[in-house]
Backbone as a ProteinNet text record, in pm:
[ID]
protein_1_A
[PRIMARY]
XXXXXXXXXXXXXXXXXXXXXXXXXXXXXXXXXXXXXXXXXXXXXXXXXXXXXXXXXXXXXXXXXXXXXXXXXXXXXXXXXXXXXXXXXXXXXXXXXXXXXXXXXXXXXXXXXXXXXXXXXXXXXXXX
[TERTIARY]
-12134.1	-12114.7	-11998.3	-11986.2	-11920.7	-11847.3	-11731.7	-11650.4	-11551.4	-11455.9	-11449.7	-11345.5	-11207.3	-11127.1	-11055.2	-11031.4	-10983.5	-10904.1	-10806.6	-10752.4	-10585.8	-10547.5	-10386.4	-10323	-10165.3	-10117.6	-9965.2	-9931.5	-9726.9	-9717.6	-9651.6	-9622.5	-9499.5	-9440.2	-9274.5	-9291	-9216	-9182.9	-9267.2	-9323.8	-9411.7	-9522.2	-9530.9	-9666.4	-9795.2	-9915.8	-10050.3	-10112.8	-10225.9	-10281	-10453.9	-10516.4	-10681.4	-10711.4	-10738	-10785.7	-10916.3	-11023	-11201.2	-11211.5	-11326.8	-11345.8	-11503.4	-11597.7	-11705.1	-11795.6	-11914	-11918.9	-12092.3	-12140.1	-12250.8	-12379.2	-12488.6	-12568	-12600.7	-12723.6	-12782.2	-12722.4	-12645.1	-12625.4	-12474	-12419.1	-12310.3	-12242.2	-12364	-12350.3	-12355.2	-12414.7	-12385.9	-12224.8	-12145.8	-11987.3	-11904.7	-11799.2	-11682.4	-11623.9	-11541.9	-11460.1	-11316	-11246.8	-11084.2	-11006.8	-10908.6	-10748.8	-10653.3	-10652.4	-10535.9	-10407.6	-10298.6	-10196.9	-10091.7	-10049.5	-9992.3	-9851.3	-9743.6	-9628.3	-9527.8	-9479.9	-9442.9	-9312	-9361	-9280.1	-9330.2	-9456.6	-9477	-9653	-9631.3	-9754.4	-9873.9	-9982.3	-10060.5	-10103.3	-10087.8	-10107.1	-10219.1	-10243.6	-10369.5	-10303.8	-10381.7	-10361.1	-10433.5	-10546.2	-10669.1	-10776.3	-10898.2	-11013.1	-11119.5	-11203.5	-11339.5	-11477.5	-11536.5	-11636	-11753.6	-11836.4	-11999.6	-12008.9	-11980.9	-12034	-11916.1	-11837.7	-11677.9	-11662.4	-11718.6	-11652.7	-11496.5	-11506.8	-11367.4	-11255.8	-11121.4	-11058.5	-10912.3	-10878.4	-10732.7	-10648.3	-10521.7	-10452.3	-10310.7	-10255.4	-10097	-10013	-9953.4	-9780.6	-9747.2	-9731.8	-9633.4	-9724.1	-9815.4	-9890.2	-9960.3	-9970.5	-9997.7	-9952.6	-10059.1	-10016.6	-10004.8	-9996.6	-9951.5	-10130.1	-10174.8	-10301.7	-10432.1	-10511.5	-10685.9	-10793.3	-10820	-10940.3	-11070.5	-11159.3	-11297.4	-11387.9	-11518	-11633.1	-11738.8	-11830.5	-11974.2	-12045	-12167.7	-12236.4	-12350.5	-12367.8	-12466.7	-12412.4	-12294	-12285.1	-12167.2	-12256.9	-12155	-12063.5	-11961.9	-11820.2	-11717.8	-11542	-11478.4	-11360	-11281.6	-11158.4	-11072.6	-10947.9	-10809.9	-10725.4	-10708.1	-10600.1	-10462.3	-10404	-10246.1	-10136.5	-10110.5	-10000.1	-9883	-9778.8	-9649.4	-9622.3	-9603.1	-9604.1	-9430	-9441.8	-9287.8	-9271.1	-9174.1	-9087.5	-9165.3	-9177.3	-9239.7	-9363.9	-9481.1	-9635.8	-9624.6	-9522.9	-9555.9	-9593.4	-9770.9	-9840.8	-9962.4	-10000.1	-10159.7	-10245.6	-10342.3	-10439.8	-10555.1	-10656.1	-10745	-10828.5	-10993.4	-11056.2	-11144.8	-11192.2	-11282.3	-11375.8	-11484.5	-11577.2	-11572.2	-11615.7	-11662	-11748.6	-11836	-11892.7	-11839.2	-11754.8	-11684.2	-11667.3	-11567.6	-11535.5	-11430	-11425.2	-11328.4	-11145	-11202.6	-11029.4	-11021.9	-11083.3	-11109.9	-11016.5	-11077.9	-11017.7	-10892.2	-10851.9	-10742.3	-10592.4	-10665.8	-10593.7	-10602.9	-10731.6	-10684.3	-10615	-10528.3	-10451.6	-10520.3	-10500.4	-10583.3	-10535.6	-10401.5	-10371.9	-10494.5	-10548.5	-10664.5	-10774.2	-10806.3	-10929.1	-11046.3	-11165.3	-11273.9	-11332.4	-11323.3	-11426.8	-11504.2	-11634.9	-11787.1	-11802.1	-11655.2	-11648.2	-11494.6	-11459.3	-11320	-11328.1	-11261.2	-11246.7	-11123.9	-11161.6	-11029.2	-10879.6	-10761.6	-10693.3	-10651.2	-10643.7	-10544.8	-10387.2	-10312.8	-10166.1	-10162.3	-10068.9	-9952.3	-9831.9	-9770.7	-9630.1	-9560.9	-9470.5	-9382	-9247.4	-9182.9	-9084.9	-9027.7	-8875.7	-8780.5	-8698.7
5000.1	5142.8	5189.5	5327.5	5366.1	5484.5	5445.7	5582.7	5652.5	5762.4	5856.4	5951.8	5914	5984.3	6131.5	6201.2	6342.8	6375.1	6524.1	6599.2	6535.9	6462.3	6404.5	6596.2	6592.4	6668.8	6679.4	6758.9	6719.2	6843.6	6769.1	6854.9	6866.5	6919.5	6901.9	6840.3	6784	6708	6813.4	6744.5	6820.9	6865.6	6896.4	6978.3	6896.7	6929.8	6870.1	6859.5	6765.6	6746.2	6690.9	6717.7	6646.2	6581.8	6445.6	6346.8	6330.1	6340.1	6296.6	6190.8	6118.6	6047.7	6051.5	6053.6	6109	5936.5	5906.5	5818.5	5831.5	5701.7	5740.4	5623	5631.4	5504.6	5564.6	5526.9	5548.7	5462.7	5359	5271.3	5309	5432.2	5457.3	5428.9	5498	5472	5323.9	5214.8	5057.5	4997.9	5065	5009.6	5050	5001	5029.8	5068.2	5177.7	5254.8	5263.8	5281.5	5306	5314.2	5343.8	5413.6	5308.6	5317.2	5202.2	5295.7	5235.5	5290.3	5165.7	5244.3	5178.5	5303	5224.3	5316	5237.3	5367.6	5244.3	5127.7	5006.9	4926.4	4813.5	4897.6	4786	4777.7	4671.1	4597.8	4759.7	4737.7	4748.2	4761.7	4834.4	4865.8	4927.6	4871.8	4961.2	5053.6	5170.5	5339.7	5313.7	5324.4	5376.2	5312.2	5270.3	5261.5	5286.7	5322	5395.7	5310.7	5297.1	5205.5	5267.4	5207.3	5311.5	5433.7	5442	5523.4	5660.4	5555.1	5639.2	5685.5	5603.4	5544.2	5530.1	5404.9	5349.8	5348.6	5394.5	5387.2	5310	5297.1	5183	5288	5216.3	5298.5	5179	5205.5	5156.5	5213.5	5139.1	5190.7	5342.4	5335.4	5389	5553.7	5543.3	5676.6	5726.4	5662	5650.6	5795.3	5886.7	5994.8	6173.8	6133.9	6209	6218.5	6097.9	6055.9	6045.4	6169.4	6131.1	6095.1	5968.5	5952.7	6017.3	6031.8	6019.8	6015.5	6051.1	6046.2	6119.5	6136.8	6167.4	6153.2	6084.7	5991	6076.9	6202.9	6301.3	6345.8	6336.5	6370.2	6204.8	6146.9	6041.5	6041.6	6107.5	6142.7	6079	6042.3	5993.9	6100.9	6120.1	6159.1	6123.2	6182.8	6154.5	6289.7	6317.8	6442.4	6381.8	6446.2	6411.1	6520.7	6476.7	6612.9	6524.9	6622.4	6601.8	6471.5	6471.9	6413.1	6373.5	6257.2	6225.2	6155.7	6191.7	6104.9	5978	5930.8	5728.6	5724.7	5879.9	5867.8	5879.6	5872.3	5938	5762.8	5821	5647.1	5729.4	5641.7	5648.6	5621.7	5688.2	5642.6	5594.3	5499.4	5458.4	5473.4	5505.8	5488.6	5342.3	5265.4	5112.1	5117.7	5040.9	5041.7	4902.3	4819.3	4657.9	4627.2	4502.9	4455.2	4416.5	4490.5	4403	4488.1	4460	4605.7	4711.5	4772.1	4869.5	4766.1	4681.9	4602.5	4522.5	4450.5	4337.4	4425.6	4516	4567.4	4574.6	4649.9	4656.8	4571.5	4451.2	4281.2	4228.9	4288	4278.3	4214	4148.2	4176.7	4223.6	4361	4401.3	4376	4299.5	4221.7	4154	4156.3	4057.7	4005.8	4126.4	4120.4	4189.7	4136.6	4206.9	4297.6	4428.5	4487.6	4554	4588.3	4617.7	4719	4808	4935.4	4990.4	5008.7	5056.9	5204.7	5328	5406.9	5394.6	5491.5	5562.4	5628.8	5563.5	5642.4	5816.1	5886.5	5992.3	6006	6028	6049	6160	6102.4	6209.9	6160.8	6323.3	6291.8	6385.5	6341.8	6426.9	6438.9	6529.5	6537.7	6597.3	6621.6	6601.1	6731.2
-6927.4	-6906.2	-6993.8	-7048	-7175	-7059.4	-7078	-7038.8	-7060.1	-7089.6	-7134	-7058.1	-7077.5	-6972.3	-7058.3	-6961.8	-7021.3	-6910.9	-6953.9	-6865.8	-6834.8	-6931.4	-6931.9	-6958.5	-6992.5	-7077.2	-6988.2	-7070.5	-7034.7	-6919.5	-6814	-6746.5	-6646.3	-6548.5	-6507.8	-6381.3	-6329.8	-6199.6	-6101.6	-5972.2	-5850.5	-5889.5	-6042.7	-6068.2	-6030.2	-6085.8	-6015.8	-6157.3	-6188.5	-6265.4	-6230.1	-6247.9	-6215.9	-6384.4	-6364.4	-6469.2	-6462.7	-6506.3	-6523.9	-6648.9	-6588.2	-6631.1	-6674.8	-6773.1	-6756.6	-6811.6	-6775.7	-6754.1	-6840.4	-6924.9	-6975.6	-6888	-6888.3	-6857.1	-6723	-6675.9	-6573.4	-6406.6	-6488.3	-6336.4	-6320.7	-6335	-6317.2	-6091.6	-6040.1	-5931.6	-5861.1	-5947.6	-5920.3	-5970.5	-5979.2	-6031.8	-5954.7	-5883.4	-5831	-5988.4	-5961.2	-6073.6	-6016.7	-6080	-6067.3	-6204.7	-6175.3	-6283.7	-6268.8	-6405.8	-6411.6	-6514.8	-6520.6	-6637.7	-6683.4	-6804.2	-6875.1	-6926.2	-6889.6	-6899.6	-7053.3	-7136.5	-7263.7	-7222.2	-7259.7	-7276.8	-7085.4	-7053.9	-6916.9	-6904.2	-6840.2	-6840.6	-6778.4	-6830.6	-6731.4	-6577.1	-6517.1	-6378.5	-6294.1	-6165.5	-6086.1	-5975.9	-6005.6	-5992.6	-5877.6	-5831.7	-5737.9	-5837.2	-5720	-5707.3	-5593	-5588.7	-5539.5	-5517.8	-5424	-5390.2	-5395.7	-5456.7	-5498.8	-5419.8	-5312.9	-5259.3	-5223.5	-5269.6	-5275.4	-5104.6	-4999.3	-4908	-4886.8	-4967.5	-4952.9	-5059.2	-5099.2	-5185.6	-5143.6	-5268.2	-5234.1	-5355.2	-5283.5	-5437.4	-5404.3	-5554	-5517	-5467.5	-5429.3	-5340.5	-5408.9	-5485.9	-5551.3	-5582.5	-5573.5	-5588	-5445.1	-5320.6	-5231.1	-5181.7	-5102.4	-5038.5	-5172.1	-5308.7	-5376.1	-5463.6	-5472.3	-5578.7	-5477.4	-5542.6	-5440.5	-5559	-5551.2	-5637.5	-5584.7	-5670.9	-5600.2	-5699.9	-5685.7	-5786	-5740.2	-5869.3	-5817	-5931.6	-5835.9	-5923.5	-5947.6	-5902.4	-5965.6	-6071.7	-6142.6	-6254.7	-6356.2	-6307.4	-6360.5	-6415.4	-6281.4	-6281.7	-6228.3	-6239.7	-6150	-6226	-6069.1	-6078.5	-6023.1	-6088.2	-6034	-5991	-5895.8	-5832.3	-5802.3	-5903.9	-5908.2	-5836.8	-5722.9	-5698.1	-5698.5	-5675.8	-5675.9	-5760.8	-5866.8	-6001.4	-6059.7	-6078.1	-6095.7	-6228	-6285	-6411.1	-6418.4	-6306.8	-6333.6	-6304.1	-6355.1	-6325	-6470.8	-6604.3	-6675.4	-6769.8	-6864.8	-6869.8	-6966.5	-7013.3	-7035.4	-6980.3	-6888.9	-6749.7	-6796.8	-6774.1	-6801.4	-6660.5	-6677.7	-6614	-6622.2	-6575.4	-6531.2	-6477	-6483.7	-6418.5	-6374.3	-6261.5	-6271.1	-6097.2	-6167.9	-6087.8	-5962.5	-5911.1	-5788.9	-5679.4	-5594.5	-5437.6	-5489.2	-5426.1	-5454	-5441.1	-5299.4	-5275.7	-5390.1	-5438.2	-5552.8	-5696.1	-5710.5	-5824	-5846.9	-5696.1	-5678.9	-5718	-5677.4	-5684.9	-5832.8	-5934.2	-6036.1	-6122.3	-6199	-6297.5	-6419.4	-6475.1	-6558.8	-6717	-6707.1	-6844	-6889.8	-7002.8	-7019.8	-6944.7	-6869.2	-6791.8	-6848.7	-6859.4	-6909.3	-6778.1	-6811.2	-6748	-6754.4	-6685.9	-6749	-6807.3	-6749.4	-6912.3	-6902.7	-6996.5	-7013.2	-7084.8	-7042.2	-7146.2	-7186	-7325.3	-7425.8	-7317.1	-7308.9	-7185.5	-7227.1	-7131.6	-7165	-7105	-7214.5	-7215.2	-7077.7	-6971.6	-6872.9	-6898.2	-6876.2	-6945.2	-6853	-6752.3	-6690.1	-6697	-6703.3	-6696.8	-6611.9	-6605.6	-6477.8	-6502.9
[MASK]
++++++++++++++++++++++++++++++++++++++++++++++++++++++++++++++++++++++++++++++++++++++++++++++++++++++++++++++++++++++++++++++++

């Protein structure tokens, strides 16, 4: 699966941002999907992920309460709703697709992990 993230851009501390992810291939609704980021100078990290049915989602600590993923697979779509947005959300977000659960992903290490689709990330950039 080929996917395709949009909707980064610079913005100030508290503000809100919505990230999409647009997704190509018919079996978009067979993949747990989720957001990962990458902040300069640190590893790779998991944001949120979403379970086919977008049921169930996980997210990290650190975005917990502020970040609502979700999706829809009538338009082989996934998003990210960013509120209250801080200095240390500021990363390049990637959207994922992979054969696994929504918790699985989660656990991750997405250093050198293949997964069944990666998009292009988009730049958030906040400032203080």
């Amino acid at each position: 699966v080929q996917l395709q993230a949009s909707g980064g851009g610079s913005v100030q501390a508290g503000d809100s941002l919505r990230l999409s992810c647009a997704a190509s291939g018919r079996t978009f609704s067979s993949y747990v999907v989720g957001w990962f980021r990458q902040a300069p100078g640190k590893e790779r990290e998991f944001v949120a992920s979403i379970s086919w049915t977008g049921g169930s989602q996980y997210y990290a600590d650190s975005v917990k309460g502020r970040f609502t993923i979700s999706r829809d697979n009538t338009k082989n779509a996934l998003y990210l709703q960013m509120n209250a947005l801080k200095p240390e959300d500021t990363a390049v977000y990637y959207c994922a697709a992979d054969g696994t659960t929504a918790q699985a992903m989660a656990r991750i290490n997405p250093q050198g992990y293949e997964f069944d689709g990666w998009g292009q990330g988009t730049q958030v950039t906040v400032s203080s």
